[in-house]
Short mmCIF file of C-alpha atoms and ligand atoms in Angstrom, two decimals:
data_model
loop_
_atom_site.label_atom_id
_atom_site.label_comp_id
_atom_site.label_asym_id
_atom_site.label_seq_id
_atom_site.Cartn_x
_atom_site.Cartn_y
_atom_site.Cartn_z
CA MET A 127 80.38 128.88 82.38
CA ARG A 128 82.63 131.63 83.91
CA GLY A 129 81.79 133.72 80.94
CA SER A 130 78.23 133.02 81.05
CA LEU A 131 78.32 134.18 84.73
CA LYS A 132 79.99 137.20 83.80
CA LEU A 133 77.47 137.84 81.11
CA CYS A 134 74.80 137.51 83.59
CA LEU A 135 76.32 139.75 86.00
CA SER A 136 77.02 142.46 83.60
CA LEU A 137 73.53 142.31 82.27
CA LEU A 138 72.36 142.91 85.88
CA SER A 139 74.25 146.20 85.70
CA LEU A 140 72.20 147.17 82.64
CA SER A 141 69.11 147.90 84.78
CA ALA A 142 70.99 151.18 85.87
CA VAL A 143 71.12 152.33 82.23
CA PRO A 144 67.92 154.40 81.40
CA GLY A 145 66.27 153.50 78.25
CA VAL A 146 68.38 150.31 77.60
CA PHE A 147 65.36 148.14 78.29
CA ALA A 148 61.83 148.48 79.61
CA SER A 149 60.94 149.32 83.24
CA GLU A 150 59.75 145.90 83.98
CA LYS A 151 62.28 143.49 85.52
CA GLN A 152 61.51 139.99 87.04
CA LEU A 153 63.38 138.44 89.58
CA PHE A 154 63.68 134.74 89.10
CA GLU A 155 61.92 132.58 91.71
CA ARG A 156 65.16 131.43 93.66
CA GLY A 157 67.74 134.03 92.47
CA GLU A 158 68.56 137.51 92.31
CA MET A 159 69.05 137.41 88.33
CA SER A 160 67.03 140.35 86.93
CA GLN A 161 65.52 139.67 83.37
CA PRO A 162 66.52 142.35 80.84
CA GLN A 163 63.74 143.19 78.35
CA TYR A 164 65.25 145.24 75.17
CA THR A 165 62.34 147.19 73.39
CA LEU A 166 62.31 148.49 69.70
CA PRO A 167 63.65 151.77 69.48
CA PRO A 168 61.35 153.95 67.51
CA LEU A 169 62.50 155.23 64.31
CA PRO A 170 63.60 158.89 64.19
CA TYR A 171 61.82 159.44 61.26
CA ALA A 172 58.45 158.07 59.36
CA TYR A 173 58.28 154.78 57.51
CA ASP A 174 58.05 156.68 54.09
CA ALA A 175 60.78 159.21 54.99
CA LEU A 176 63.48 157.37 52.87
CA GLU A 177 61.19 157.21 49.71
CA PRO A 178 61.89 156.78 46.86
CA HIS A 179 65.41 155.13 47.78
CA ILE A 180 64.05 152.76 50.39
CA SER A 181 60.13 152.27 50.23
CA ALA A 182 58.01 152.67 53.25
CA GLN A 183 57.01 148.98 52.84
CA ILE A 184 60.55 147.99 53.24
CA MET A 185 61.25 150.19 56.31
CA GLU A 186 58.19 149.16 57.90
CA LEU A 187 58.83 145.35 57.66
CA HIS A 188 62.50 145.81 58.33
CA HIS A 189 61.93 147.81 61.38
CA SER A 190 58.55 146.46 62.98
CA LYS A 191 59.21 142.72 62.01
CA HIS A 192 62.85 142.01 61.54
CA HIS A 193 64.58 144.17 64.10
CA GLN A 194 61.54 143.37 66.57
CA ALA A 195 62.48 139.80 65.83
CA TYR A 196 65.88 140.02 66.94
CA ILE A 197 64.84 141.90 70.13
CA THR A 198 62.06 139.08 70.86
CA ASN A 199 64.70 136.37 70.28
CA LEU A 200 67.31 138.15 72.52
CA ASN A 201 64.92 138.63 75.29
CA ALA A 202 63.87 134.92 75.19
CA ALA A 203 67.42 133.80 74.95
CA LEU A 204 68.61 135.81 77.97
CA THR A 205 65.68 134.43 80.02
CA ARG A 206 66.66 131.15 79.17
CA GLN A 207 70.10 131.76 79.89
CA ALA A 208 69.36 133.17 83.19
CA GLU A 209 67.55 129.72 83.98
CA ALA A 210 70.41 127.90 82.74
CA VAL A 211 72.75 129.77 84.98
CA GLN A 212 70.31 129.17 87.83
CA THR A 213 70.32 125.29 87.22
CA ASN A 214 74.02 125.10 86.53
CA ASN A 215 73.20 123.69 82.95
CA THR A 216 76.33 124.51 81.07
CA THR A 217 75.23 122.69 77.86
CA SER A 218 72.21 124.81 77.65
CA GLN A 219 74.44 127.97 78.35
CA ALA A 220 76.77 127.22 75.70
CA SER A 221 74.23 126.86 73.07
CA LEU A 222 72.30 129.95 73.98
CA GLN A 223 75.68 132.00 73.81
CA GLN A 224 75.39 131.59 69.94
CA VAL A 225 71.78 132.63 69.87
CA ILE A 226 72.33 135.52 72.27
CA LYS A 227 75.40 136.75 69.97
CA PHE A 228 73.27 136.46 66.69
CA ASN A 229 70.39 138.32 68.18
CA ALA A 230 72.20 141.07 70.28
CA GLY A 231 74.23 141.74 66.98
CA GLY A 232 71.09 142.12 65.06
CA HIS A 233 69.72 144.58 67.61
CA ILE A 234 73.03 146.60 67.97
CA ASN A 235 73.37 146.66 64.05
CA HIS A 236 69.90 147.88 63.31
CA SER A 237 69.77 150.28 66.20
CA LEU A 238 72.85 152.13 64.42
CA PHE A 239 71.65 151.63 60.94
CA TRP A 240 68.31 153.45 61.52
CA LEU A 241 70.18 156.39 62.91
CA ASN A 242 72.74 156.49 60.10
CA LEU A 243 69.97 157.03 57.48
CA ALA A 244 67.89 160.21 56.92
CA SER A 245 65.55 161.51 54.39
CA ALA A 246 67.17 162.67 51.14
CA SER A 247 65.98 166.11 51.44
CA ALA A 248 67.10 166.58 54.91
CA PRO A 249 70.29 168.70 55.46
CA GLU A 250 71.78 165.78 57.23
CA THR A 251 72.31 163.74 53.88
CA ASN A 252 74.46 166.47 52.51
CA SER A 253 77.99 165.39 53.36
CA SER A 254 78.92 169.05 54.09
CA ALA A 255 77.25 167.86 57.44
CA ALA A 256 80.46 166.00 58.13
CA PRO A 257 83.36 168.43 57.49
CA GLU A 258 86.03 166.59 59.61
CA LEU A 259 84.90 163.14 58.57
CA ILE A 260 85.10 164.18 54.85
CA LYS A 261 88.68 165.57 55.43
CA ARG A 262 89.63 162.20 56.62
CA ILE A 263 87.92 160.46 54.01
CA GLN A 264 89.67 162.62 51.38
CA ALA A 265 92.87 161.93 53.02
CA THR A 266 92.38 158.25 52.89
CA TRP A 267 90.70 157.71 49.55
CA GLY A 268 91.60 160.75 47.49
CA ASP A 269 88.08 162.10 47.30
CA GLU A 270 84.60 161.34 48.49
CA GLU A 271 83.70 159.80 45.24
CA LYS A 272 86.71 157.44 45.43
CA PHE A 273 85.46 156.48 48.92
CA LYS A 274 81.80 155.93 47.77
CA GLU A 275 83.08 153.69 44.90
CA ALA A 276 85.44 151.64 47.27
CA PHE A 277 82.45 151.23 49.93
CA SER A 278 80.08 150.31 47.07
CA ALA A 279 82.44 147.80 45.82
CA ALA A 280 83.00 146.18 49.21
CA LEU A 281 79.01 146.07 49.69
CA LEU A 282 78.62 144.25 46.43
CA GLY A 283 81.42 142.16 47.09
CA ILE A 284 79.63 140.47 50.12
CA GLN A 285 78.41 136.88 49.31
CA GLY A 286 74.85 136.41 50.74
CA SER A 287 73.94 138.28 53.94
CA GLY A 288 76.18 140.76 55.70
CA TRP A 289 76.96 144.42 56.44
CA GLY A 290 79.48 146.87 55.27
CA TRP A 291 80.82 149.39 57.70
CA LEU A 292 82.90 152.50 57.70
CA VAL A 293 85.00 152.22 61.04
CA LYS A 294 87.27 154.45 62.80
CA VAL A 295 90.25 152.09 63.96
CA GLY A 296 92.58 152.70 66.75
CA SER A 297 93.41 155.99 68.53
CA GLY A 298 96.07 158.83 68.70
CA ASP A 299 98.67 158.76 65.85
CA LYS A 300 97.45 155.37 64.64
CA GLN A 301 93.74 156.17 64.27
CA HIS A 302 92.65 155.55 60.77
CA LEU A 303 89.45 155.10 58.72
CA SER A 304 88.64 151.77 57.11
CA ILE A 305 85.93 150.00 55.12
CA ILE A 306 85.03 146.36 56.76
CA THR A 307 82.43 143.85 55.60
CA THR A 308 81.16 140.81 57.69
CA LYS A 309 79.15 138.05 56.85
CA ASP A 310 76.27 136.36 58.47
CA GLN A 311 77.14 135.74 62.18
CA ASP A 312 80.78 136.72 62.06
CA PRO A 313 81.92 138.33 65.47
CA ILE A 314 80.97 141.94 65.79
CA ILE A 315 83.42 144.45 64.99
CA GLU A 316 86.52 144.65 66.94
CA LYS A 317 86.74 146.45 70.47
CA ASP A 318 89.22 149.09 68.72
CA GLN A 319 86.69 149.75 65.94
CA VAL A 320 84.19 152.46 66.23
CA PRO A 321 81.40 152.36 63.69
CA ILE A 322 80.55 155.42 61.75
CA PHE A 323 78.00 154.05 59.74
CA GLY A 324 76.98 150.85 58.19
CA VAL A 325 74.83 149.36 55.45
CA ASP A 326 72.66 146.38 55.70
CA MET A 327 73.16 144.00 52.86
CA TRP A 328 70.58 141.36 54.01
CA GLU A 329 68.10 140.75 51.27
CA HIS A 330 65.38 141.83 53.83
CA ALA A 331 66.85 145.36 53.39
CA TYR A 332 66.25 145.67 49.86
CA TYR A 333 64.72 142.75 48.08
CA LEU A 334 61.01 143.87 48.26
CA GLN A 335 61.97 146.94 46.26
CA TYR A 336 65.10 146.14 44.17
CA GLN A 337 64.86 142.34 43.91
CA ASN A 338 68.20 141.08 42.58
CA GLY A 339 69.12 144.78 41.59
CA LYS A 340 71.71 145.06 44.58
CA ALA A 341 73.76 147.41 42.74
CA ALA A 342 70.87 149.97 42.50
CA TYR A 343 70.27 149.81 46.22
CA VAL A 344 73.77 150.40 46.65
CA LYS A 345 73.99 153.45 44.55
CA ASN A 346 70.74 154.96 46.15
CA ILE A 347 71.81 154.28 49.61
CA TRP A 348 74.13 157.15 49.36
CA ASN A 349 71.17 159.58 48.99
CA VAL A 350 70.01 158.75 52.50
CA ILE A 351 73.23 158.44 54.75
CA ASN A 352 72.96 160.72 57.50
CA TRP A 353 76.27 162.39 57.36
CA LYS A 354 75.46 164.35 60.63
CA THR A 355 75.38 161.32 62.81
CA ALA A 356 78.43 159.99 61.07
CA GLU A 357 80.39 163.15 61.98
CA GLU A 358 79.28 162.84 65.66
CA ARG A 359 80.28 159.13 65.70
CA PHE A 360 83.65 159.99 64.22
CA ALA A 361 84.24 162.76 66.63
CA GLY A 362 83.45 160.25 69.36
CA GLN A 363 80.66 162.37 70.53
CA VAL A 364 78.07 159.37 70.70
CA THR A 365 77.64 157.11 73.94
CA ASP A 366 76.37 153.82 72.52
CA PRO A 367 73.39 153.11 74.47
CA LEU A 368 73.85 149.40 73.69
CA LYS A 369 77.48 149.49 74.73
CA THR A 370 76.64 147.46 77.87
CA LEU A 371 75.01 144.62 76.04
CA LYS A 372 77.96 144.59 73.48
CA ASP A 373 80.43 144.44 76.21
CA SER A 374 78.83 141.90 77.88
CA VAL A 375 78.11 139.54 75.04
CA TRP A 376 81.63 139.98 73.30
CA GLN A 377 83.91 139.99 76.34
C1 NAG B 161 75.08 125.30 90.99
O1 NAG B 161 76.52 125.25 91.33
C2 NAG B 161 76.92 125.98 92.42
C3 NAG B 161 78.11 126.09 92.55
O2 NAG B 161 78.99 125.12 91.85
C4 NAG B 161 76.15 125.53 93.72
O3 NAG B 161 76.40 126.15 94.81
C5 NAG B 161 74.59 125.27 93.52
O4 NAG B 161 73.95 124.66 94.52
C6 NAG B 161 74.29 124.56 92.26
N1 NAG B 161 72.90 124.85 92.03
C7 NAG B 161 72.06 123.84 91.67
C8 NAG B 161 70.76 124.05 91.54
O5 NAG B 161 72.67 122.65 91.37
C1 NAG B 162 70.04 121.46 80.04
O1 NAG B 162 69.07 122.05 79.16
C2 NAG B 162 68.96 121.41 77.89
C3 NAG B 162 68.16 122.23 77.18
O2 NAG B 162 67.17 123.23 77.75
C4 NAG B 162 68.10 120.14 78.28
O3 NAG B 162 67.63 119.49 77.25
C5 NAG B 162 68.84 119.43 79.17
O4 NAG B 162 68.11 118.20 79.66
C6 NAG B 162 69.45 120.09 80.48
N1 NAG B 162 70.34 119.39 81.26
C7 NAG B 162 70.27 119.05 82.56
C8 NAG B 162 71.30 118.12 83.11
O5 NAG B 162 69.44 119.72 83.22
C1 NAG B 163 76.05 142.62 62.89
O1 NAG B 163 77.11 143.12 62.47
C2 NAG B 163 78.25 142.59 62.60
C3 NAG B 163 79.51 143.24 62.11
O2 NAG B 163 79.29 143.65 60.98
C4 NAG B 163 77.94 141.09 61.90
O3 NAG B 163 79.30 140.44 61.95
C5 NAG B 163 76.93 140.48 62.19
O4 NAG B 163 76.65 139.47 61.30
C6 NAG B 163 75.59 141.53 62.04
N1 NAG B 163 74.58 140.49 62.84
C7 NAG B 163 73.25 140.60 61.99
C8 NAG B 163 72.45 139.72 63.00
O5 NAG B 163 73.08 141.35 61.28
C1 NAG B 164 75.26 170.81 50.22
O1 NAG B 164 75.80 171.60 51.10
C2 NAG B 164 76.70 172.58 50.31
C3 NAG B 164 77.30 173.43 51.29
O2 NAG B 164 76.26 173.99 52.35
C4 NAG B 164 75.91 173.40 49.32
O3 NAG B 164 76.89 174.12 48.54
C5 NAG B 164 75.36 172.33 48.36
O4 NAG B 164 74.45 172.87 47.42
C6 NAG B 164 74.62 171.30 48.96
N1 NAG B 164 74.16 170.12 48.21
C7 NAG B 164 72.88 169.90 48.22
C8 NAG B 164 72.73 168.59 47.02
O5 NAG B 164 71.89 170.38 48.58
FE1 FE2 B 165 68.44 144.00 58.56
#
């Protein structure tokens, strides 16, 4: 209950963050609670930009239907959560927390995913766009190819739905790179982990084009990884627009 209240209060502060949710906010009848409304971020490229590696059909469905559904469900759950706080319904608050975590996770993950992809013909997909990150990758895995092999093996090792991420862990002398995978609704990456890039291994990310050819999807994804945004995230130059959401849901 305290947690839910904290969630509610920290969501209030979201209204100060431009671009995080749409301008319309509603005050509930008897309270001060505002209703955050997240909106689907536009893709920074056309649906067919990742062809032939990821088809336009997949990109359109994945973005306009799957990502949108996480946002729609998140907004609905936040509205119901605010109502449950108003009515002191702790049972309802507890069950909504799970729904909020799942859908906030989907919104955060997909928002990152779109930005860590780019057209194979764009200069961003040449790993020379990430000089510092590649140096660290070489120091950690030996060379870029060995890193890709390790990351691909981790992706293919995920049973069922999940994500694979390259993350920067810790800070100062202890800072290092790591490959992590998560399944289904496992908690989102730890607070000391900064995602550099991630790969969606849910079937909806590849099935229409690759069917059960998961390995081909994983092989081809390397052609469309945006190394420029990876370098920026590695350098800590990116302020995560959904950080407040993340901090409020995973306290
Ligand atoms: C909810 O609980 C708070 C404090 O515990 C109380 O002040 C408030 O009147 C309650 N609201 C309702 C609708 O029961
Ligand atoms: C709390 O909310 C749940 C789900 O919305 C509802 O079924 C239940 O009756 C509510 N409990 C109270 C005490 O209002
Ligand atoms: C979002 O990513 C986290 C971290 O990898 C993962 O645990 C969670 O299952 C993902 N959620 C969705 C809905 O994809
Ligand atoms: C990637 O960039 C490097 C350095 O700018 C260049 O030598 C190389 O040819 C590029 N590779 C591709 C596939 O374009
Ligand atoms: Fe997805």
